[in-house]
Amino acid sequence: MKSLSELAAIREQMKDKVAIRTGSGDIRVVVGMATCGISAGARPVLNTFVEEVAAANLTEKVMVTQTGCIGICQYEPVVEIFEDGKEKTTYVKMTPEKVKRVVEEHLKGQKPVSEYLIGNTKL
Amino acid sequence: MKDLSLYILDIAMNSVRAGAKHIAIRLEEQDVVLTLTIQDDGCGMTPEQVKRLFDPFYTTRKTRSVGLGVPFLQMLAQQTGGDVSISSKSDTEYADHGTLVTAVFHTDHIDFIPLGNLTETIVTLIQGSPNVDFIYCHSMSRGSVAMDTAQMRSILGEDIPLDNYEVLNFIKSYLQEQYQQL
Ligand SMILES: Nc1ncnc2c1ncn2[C@@H]1O[C@H](COP(=O)(O)OP(=O)(O)OP(=O)(O)O)[C@@H](O)[C@H]1O
Ligand SMILES: [Mg+2]
């Protein structure tokens, strides 16, 4: 059975790490989490981002955050990616499977997945 | 929405948006009656605002003109023979402002939906608001599952935020194991 004392162990482990704060903010992934997003499946999309970003060792570079309604409810789940000096990327009708490709190709490979962009998605 | 855990996430997001520092989510199952309460110390609402809350055309959001969260929850509760009630104190009038949402469901009703993944909802809330104190308690006849992020933060210390990946993973298995032990 897990006990809270494991948190003390996590604290010890982290002590030596320089950057504990997640995401210095080079890249910001924002998931819409209002009613429209949640009912369309935003929760697993958000959590897949959190997991895949950690699995790809990108937690220092990429910050995964939540926001309310982005205003295009019919395209939910909507994910916006903000990068320094670049235009915002808007991915729509996201799924956990699509998230894996976005992490691999966009966040790691720096090449947006064009099929999932708002301009290329049918309703 | 397909399960109750998604409704809970949605209603608790209202508390987050209201600027709450403390949010308590409690589920109490007694026989076939399930009572959900979500209590926060956010900005609260005036009696006038509370009255309009059940109207889908009331929202303070700016991106769209309808607020769906509370009407959805009320529809679900009423379908099962239960209901939703809201009491709130606005920060324009009270120092001890905040909101209490209470929803009652009849779990044996054909229109009741599965509870869903409650652990995932709690972890998602903590990920999105690592500085908010969340209390979670789910009590059933066969035992209960509970968690308090203030207690976790006191063990972790100031330097490690609750949205750290290792910490989130710990909280996830901490809750999952409590559910498995029941
Ligand atoms: N816990 C709360 N504290 C303060 N105000 C609240 C709270 N819950 C709801 N409200 C107010 O009631 C309004 C309606 O809430 P509701 O959840 O129905 O819709 P919404 O949050 O505006 O939009 P949606 O949930 O559809 O994304 C909110 O915009 C907010 O002003
Ligand atoms: Mg809402």
Short mmCIF file of C-alpha atoms and ligand atoms in Angstrom, two decimals:
data_model
loop_
_atom_site.label_atom_id
_atom_site.label_comp_id
_atom_site.label_asym_id
_atom_site.label_seq_id
_atom_site.Cartn_x
_atom_site.Cartn_y
_atom_site.Cartn_z
CA MET A 1 0.00 0.00 0.00
CA LYS A 2 1.32 3.42 -0.96
CA SER A 3 1.96 5.69 1.95
CA LEU A 4 2.47 9.43 2.05
CA SER A 5 6.04 8.88 3.23
CA GLU A 6 6.89 8.08 -0.40
CA LEU A 7 6.56 11.80 -0.97
CA ALA A 8 9.51 12.36 1.34
CA ALA A 9 11.49 9.96 -0.86
CA ILE A 10 10.46 11.93 -3.97
CA ARG A 11 11.64 15.09 -2.24
CA GLU A 12 15.04 13.54 -1.51
CA GLN A 13 15.42 12.38 -5.12
CA MET A 14 14.58 15.82 -6.44
CA LYS A 15 17.00 17.64 -4.22
CA ASP A 16 19.89 17.12 -6.62
CA LYS A 17 17.99 18.01 -9.74
CA VAL A 18 18.58 21.52 -10.92
CA ALA A 19 15.25 22.21 -12.57
CA ILE A 20 12.39 20.97 -10.46
CA ARG A 21 9.84 23.42 -11.71
CA THR A 22 8.06 21.80 -14.59
CA GLY A 23 8.45 23.54 -17.90
CA SER A 24 10.61 26.62 -18.11
CA GLY A 25 8.11 27.76 -20.70
CA ASP A 26 9.88 27.42 -24.05
CA ILE A 27 6.84 25.58 -25.32
CA ARG A 28 3.39 25.86 -23.80
CA VAL A 29 0.68 23.28 -24.56
CA VAL A 30 -2.78 24.56 -23.61
CA VAL A 31 -5.77 22.22 -23.45
CA GLY A 32 -9.32 23.62 -23.37
CA MET A 33 -11.07 22.23 -20.29
CA ALA A 34 -14.52 23.86 -20.20
CA THR A 35 -17.74 21.85 -20.39
CA CYS A 36 -17.48 21.67 -24.18
CA GLY A 37 -13.92 20.32 -23.99
CA ILE A 38 -14.52 17.89 -21.14
CA SER A 39 -17.57 16.34 -22.78
CA ALA A 40 -15.68 15.92 -26.06
CA GLY A 41 -12.79 14.06 -24.37
CA ALA A 42 -10.33 16.72 -23.18
CA ARG A 43 -9.41 14.88 -19.96
CA PRO A 44 -7.64 11.92 -21.61
CA VAL A 45 -6.09 14.32 -24.15
CA LEU A 46 -4.61 16.43 -21.35
CA ASN A 47 -3.37 13.43 -19.40
CA THR A 48 -1.82 11.83 -22.48
CA PHE A 49 0.11 15.06 -23.07
CA VAL A 50 1.34 15.01 -19.45
CA GLU A 51 2.45 11.37 -19.78
CA GLU A 52 4.00 11.56 -23.25
CA VAL A 53 5.88 14.78 -22.49
CA ALA A 54 7.38 13.08 -19.42
CA ALA A 55 8.14 9.89 -21.40
CA ALA A 56 9.93 11.96 -24.05
CA ASN A 57 11.98 13.73 -21.36
CA LEU A 58 10.58 17.07 -22.37
CA THR A 59 9.26 18.25 -19.00
CA GLU A 60 11.88 20.96 -18.70
CA LYS A 61 11.08 22.43 -22.08
CA VAL A 62 7.34 21.88 -22.37
CA MET A 63 4.66 23.12 -20.00
CA VAL A 64 1.24 21.45 -20.23
CA THR A 65 -1.55 23.71 -18.96
CA GLN A 66 -5.33 23.93 -18.90
CA THR A 67 -7.64 26.71 -19.92
CA GLY A 68 -11.39 27.30 -20.18
CA CYS A 69 -13.40 27.52 -23.36
CA ILE A 70 -11.29 28.57 -26.35
CA GLY A 71 -14.43 29.56 -28.26
CA ILE A 72 -14.62 26.94 -30.98
CA CYS A 73 -16.69 24.35 -29.10
CA GLN A 74 -17.60 22.35 -32.20
CA TYR A 75 -13.89 21.55 -32.69
CA GLU A 76 -13.23 20.29 -29.13
CA PRO A 77 -11.01 18.86 -27.78
CA VAL A 78 -8.87 21.83 -28.82
CA VAL A 79 -5.16 22.15 -28.06
CA GLU A 80 -3.10 25.27 -28.64
CA ILE A 81 0.70 25.21 -28.76
CA PHE A 82 2.65 28.39 -28.08
CA GLU A 83 6.35 28.59 -28.90
CA ASP A 84 8.71 31.51 -28.51
CA GLY A 85 8.93 33.51 -31.70
CA LYS A 86 6.47 31.35 -33.60
CA GLU A 87 2.83 31.62 -34.47
CA LYS A 88 0.36 29.71 -32.33
CA THR A 89 -0.59 26.23 -33.57
CA THR A 90 -4.21 25.10 -33.07
CA TYR A 91 -4.96 21.38 -33.12
CA VAL A 92 -8.60 20.34 -33.12
CA LYS A 93 -10.71 17.25 -32.48
CA MET A 94 -7.81 15.78 -30.58
CA THR A 95 -7.58 12.21 -29.24
CA PRO A 96 -4.92 10.46 -27.13
CA GLU A 97 -3.64 8.77 -30.31
CA LYS A 98 -3.24 12.12 -32.05
CA VAL A 99 -1.47 13.49 -28.97
CA LYS A 100 1.23 10.84 -29.29
CA ARG A 101 1.98 11.96 -32.84
CA VAL A 102 1.99 15.64 -31.87
CA VAL A 103 4.49 14.98 -29.07
CA GLU A 104 6.70 12.92 -31.37
CA GLU A 105 6.58 15.06 -34.50
CA HIS A 106 5.84 18.57 -33.26
CA LEU A 107 7.25 18.85 -29.74
CA LYS A 108 10.22 16.56 -30.37
CA GLY A 109 10.66 16.85 -34.13
CA GLN A 110 9.56 20.50 -34.40
CA LYS A 111 7.34 19.71 -37.36
CA PRO A 112 3.62 20.37 -36.80
CA VAL A 113 1.25 17.54 -37.76
CA SER A 114 -0.61 19.30 -40.54
CA GLU A 115 -3.59 16.89 -40.78
CA TYR A 116 -4.71 17.82 -37.26
CA LEU A 117 -4.58 21.58 -37.74
CA ILE A 118 -7.81 23.52 -37.60
CA GLY A 119 -7.62 24.55 -41.26
CA ASN A 120 -7.34 20.94 -42.40
CA THR A 121 -10.04 19.36 -40.26
CA LYS A 122 -13.59 18.75 -41.39
CA LEU A 123 -16.37 19.02 -38.82
CA MET B 1 -21.06 13.50 -20.62
CA LYS B 2 -20.61 9.81 -20.28
CA ASP B 3 -19.74 9.35 -16.63
CA LEU B 4 -20.06 11.12 -13.30
CA SER B 5 -16.33 11.73 -12.91
CA LEU B 6 -16.50 14.08 -15.94
CA TYR B 7 -19.37 16.05 -14.40
CA ILE B 8 -17.32 16.35 -11.20
CA LEU B 9 -14.31 17.63 -13.14
CA ASP B 10 -16.52 20.17 -14.89
CA ILE B 11 -18.21 21.48 -11.74
CA ALA B 12 -14.89 21.65 -9.87
CA MET B 13 -13.49 23.68 -12.80
CA ASN B 14 -16.11 26.33 -11.95
CA SER B 15 -14.57 26.51 -8.46
CA VAL B 16 -11.10 26.85 -9.98
CA ARG B 17 -12.34 29.62 -12.26
CA ALA B 18 -13.90 31.35 -9.23
CA GLY B 19 -10.40 31.68 -7.78
CA ALA B 20 -10.85 29.16 -4.97
CA LYS B 21 -7.86 28.33 -2.78
CA HIS B 22 -9.60 25.35 -1.18
CA ILE B 23 -11.85 22.88 -2.96
CA ALA B 24 -13.42 19.89 -1.23
CA ILE B 25 -15.03 17.14 -3.28
CA ARG B 26 -17.04 14.60 -1.35
CA LEU B 27 -18.99 11.58 -2.51
CA GLU B 28 -21.13 9.70 -0.06
CA GLU B 29 -22.91 6.52 -1.02
CA GLN B 30 -25.67 5.32 1.26
CA ASP B 31 -27.68 2.45 -0.12
CA VAL B 32 -28.95 3.71 -3.44
CA VAL B 33 -28.47 7.40 -2.69
CA LEU B 34 -25.28 9.08 -3.81
CA THR B 35 -24.61 12.59 -2.54
CA LEU B 36 -21.95 14.69 -4.24
CA THR B 37 -20.79 17.94 -2.67
CA ILE B 38 -18.29 20.37 -4.10
CA GLN B 39 -17.37 23.18 -1.76
CA ASP B 40 -15.06 26.07 -2.54
CA ASP B 41 -13.90 29.38 -1.13
CA GLY B 42 -13.94 31.16 -4.47
CA CYS B 43 -15.60 34.46 -5.33
CA GLY B 44 -19.11 33.08 -4.79
CA MET B 45 -22.31 34.40 -6.29
CA THR B 46 -25.10 36.73 -5.22
CA PRO B 47 -28.57 35.20 -4.66
CA GLU B 48 -29.58 36.72 -8.00
CA GLN B 49 -26.69 34.97 -9.76
CA VAL B 50 -27.46 31.64 -8.09
CA LYS B 51 -31.06 31.84 -9.32
CA ARG B 52 -29.91 32.34 -12.89
CA LEU B 53 -27.35 29.55 -12.64
CA PHE B 54 -29.81 26.86 -13.66
CA ASP B 55 -30.56 28.80 -16.82
CA PRO B 56 -28.22 27.68 -19.62
CA PHE B 57 -28.26 31.17 -21.05
CA TYR B 58 -26.48 32.50 -17.98
CA THR B 59 -22.70 32.58 -18.03
CA THR B 60 -19.99 35.08 -17.16
CA ARG B 61 -17.69 33.56 -19.71
CA LYS B 62 -16.91 35.67 -22.75
CA THR B 63 -16.16 33.02 -25.35
CA ARG B 64 -19.70 31.74 -25.72
CA SER B 65 -23.09 32.85 -24.58
CA VAL B 66 -24.29 29.70 -22.82
CA GLY B 67 -23.06 28.08 -19.61
CA LEU B 68 -23.74 24.38 -19.69
CA GLY B 69 -22.05 22.92 -16.64
CA VAL B 70 -24.66 23.41 -13.94
CA PRO B 71 -27.72 22.78 -16.17
CA PHE B 72 -26.12 19.47 -17.33
CA LEU B 73 -25.54 18.34 -13.74
CA GLN B 74 -29.07 19.26 -12.76
CA MET B 75 -30.53 17.38 -15.72
CA LEU B 76 -28.61 14.23 -14.79
CA ALA B 77 -29.55 14.42 -11.10
CA GLN B 78 -33.22 15.03 -11.85
CA GLN B 79 -33.32 12.17 -14.38
CA THR B 80 -32.36 9.79 -11.59
CA GLY B 81 -34.97 11.20 -9.20
CA GLY B 82 -32.52 13.46 -7.36
CA ASP B 83 -31.68 17.15 -7.66
CA VAL B 84 -29.02 19.83 -7.39
CA SER B 85 -28.95 22.65 -4.87
CA ILE B 86 -26.51 25.51 -4.62
CA SER B 87 -25.77 27.84 -1.78
CA SER B 88 -23.29 30.62 -2.21
CA LYS B 89 -21.89 33.72 -0.57
CA SER B 90 -20.55 36.40 -2.85
CA ASP B 91 -17.27 38.14 -2.05
CA THR B 92 -19.08 41.41 -2.67
CA GLU B 93 -20.98 40.84 0.59
CA TYR B 94 -19.14 38.27 2.67
CA ALA B 95 -15.63 37.73 3.97
CA ASP B 96 -16.26 33.97 4.21
CA HIS B 97 -17.33 33.76 0.58
CA GLY B 98 -17.64 30.59 -1.44
CA THR B 99 -20.00 28.11 -2.99
CA LEU B 100 -21.45 24.74 -2.05
CA VAL B 101 -22.92 22.58 -4.79
CA THR B 102 -24.88 19.55 -3.61
CA ALA B 103 -26.16 16.94 -6.05
CA VAL B 104 -28.19 13.90 -5.10
CA PHE B 105 -28.49 10.87 -7.38
CA HIS B 106 -30.38 7.61 -7.14
CA THR B 107 -27.87 5.01 -8.24
CA ASP B 108 -30.46 2.29 -8.86
CA HIS B 109 -32.26 4.44 -11.42
CA ILE B 110 -31.96 3.33 -15.02
CA ASP B 111 -30.74 6.81 -16.05
CA PHE B 112 -27.85 6.85 -13.58
CA ILE B 113 -24.50 6.73 -15.34
CA PRO B 114 -21.25 5.00 -14.25
CA LEU B 115 -19.02 6.77 -11.75
CA GLY B 116 -16.13 6.66 -14.21
CA ASN B 117 -12.51 7.26 -13.35
CA LEU B 118 -12.59 9.46 -10.26
CA THR B 119 -8.84 9.15 -9.75
CA GLU B 120 -8.25 10.63 -13.21
CA THR B 121 -10.52 13.57 -12.40
CA ILE B 122 -8.70 14.36 -9.15
CA VAL B 123 -5.26 14.07 -10.76
CA THR B 124 -6.40 16.31 -13.64
CA LEU B 125 -7.59 18.97 -11.19
CA ILE B 126 -4.31 18.91 -9.27
CA GLN B 127 -2.32 19.09 -12.52
CA GLY B 128 -4.25 22.19 -13.55
CA SER B 129 -4.18 23.95 -10.17
CA PRO B 130 -1.15 22.75 -8.21
CA ASN B 131 -1.46 25.59 -5.71
CA VAL B 132 -5.06 24.91 -4.74
CA ASP B 133 -5.73 22.73 -1.70
CA PHE B 134 -7.91 19.82 -2.76
CA ILE B 135 -9.69 17.53 -0.36
CA TYR B 136 -11.22 14.40 -1.78
CA CYS B 137 -13.29 11.86 0.09
CA HIS B 138 -15.40 9.06 -1.31
CA SER B 139 -17.22 7.04 1.30
CA MET B 140 -19.03 3.83 0.55
CA SER B 141 -20.51 1.10 2.71
CA ARG B 142 -17.36 -1.00 2.18
CA GLY B 143 -14.92 1.72 3.14
CA SER B 144 -13.60 5.04 1.97
CA VAL B 145 -10.97 6.68 -0.22
CA ALA B 146 -9.49 9.98 0.90
CA MET B 147 -6.79 12.48 0.05
CA ASP B 148 -5.71 15.95 1.10
CA THR B 149 -3.17 17.84 -1.00
CA ALA B 150 -2.29 20.25 1.84
CA GLN B 151 -0.96 17.28 3.78
CA MET B 152 1.03 16.13 0.74
CA ARG B 153 2.47 19.59 0.25
CA SER B 154 3.64 19.74 3.85
CA ILE B 155 5.66 16.55 3.31
CA LEU B 156 6.99 17.61 -0.10
CA GLY B 157 8.11 21.05 1.01
CA GLU B 158 7.88 24.34 -0.84
CA ASP B 159 10.24 23.54 -3.70
CA ILE B 160 8.40 20.70 -5.36
CA PRO B 161 5.12 21.63 -7.00
CA LEU B 162 2.24 19.16 -7.00
CA ASP B 163 2.15 19.18 -10.79
CA ASN B 164 5.58 17.60 -10.90
CA TYR B 165 5.22 14.40 -12.92
CA GLU B 166 6.54 12.04 -10.22
CA VAL B 167 4.20 13.60 -7.68
CA LEU B 168 1.17 13.33 -9.97
CA ASN B 169 2.03 9.70 -10.60
CA PHE B 170 2.29 9.08 -6.89
CA ILE B 171 -1.13 10.66 -6.26
CA LYS B 172 -2.63 8.57 -9.04
CA SER B 173 -1.40 5.28 -7.61
CA TYR B 174 -2.15 6.42 -4.07
CA LEU B 175 -5.83 6.80 -4.98
CA GLN B 176 -5.94 3.76 -7.26
CA GLU B 177 -4.57 1.54 -4.53
CA GLN B 178 -7.08 2.84 -2.02
CA TYR B 179 -9.87 1.92 -4.45
CA GLN B 180 -8.36 -1.53 -5.03
CA GLN B 181 -8.11 -2.21 -1.30
CA LEU B 182 -11.83 -1.71 -0.75
N1 LIG C 1 -18.34 27.61 -7.84
C1 LIG C 1 -18.66 28.78 -8.41
N2 LIG C 1 -18.24 29.96 -7.88
C2 LIG C 1 -18.54 31.14 -8.45
N3 LIG C 1 -19.28 31.28 -9.60
C3 LIG C 1 -19.72 30.15 -10.17
C4 LIG C 1 -19.46 28.85 -9.62
N4 LIG C 1 -20.06 27.92 -10.42
C5 LIG C 1 -20.64 28.61 -11.40
N5 LIG C 1 -20.45 29.94 -11.29
C6 LIG C 1 -20.97 31.02 -12.18
O1 LIG C 1 -22.05 30.50 -12.91
C7 LIG C 1 -21.82 30.61 -14.31
C8 LIG C 1 -22.43 29.40 -15.02
O2 LIG C 1 -21.74 28.20 -14.69
P1 LIG C 1 -21.80 26.95 -15.66
O3 LIG C 1 -20.88 25.89 -15.20
O4 LIG C 1 -23.24 26.54 -15.82
O5 LIG C 1 -21.33 27.53 -17.06
P2 LIG C 1 -19.88 28.13 -17.42
O6 LIG C 1 -18.86 27.61 -16.45
O7 LIG C 1 -20.00 29.60 -17.56
O8 LIG C 1 -19.62 27.51 -18.84
P3 LIG C 1 -19.36 25.95 -19.14
O9 LIG C 1 -19.47 25.22 -17.82
O10 LIG C 1 -20.42 25.59 -20.11
O11 LIG C 1 -18.00 25.84 -19.71
C9 LIG C 1 -20.32 30.72 -14.44
O12 LIG C 1 -19.97 31.44 -15.62
C10 LIG C 1 -19.92 31.47 -13.18
O13 LIG C 1 -20.07 32.86 -13.34
MG MG C 2 -18.82 25.50 -15.93
#
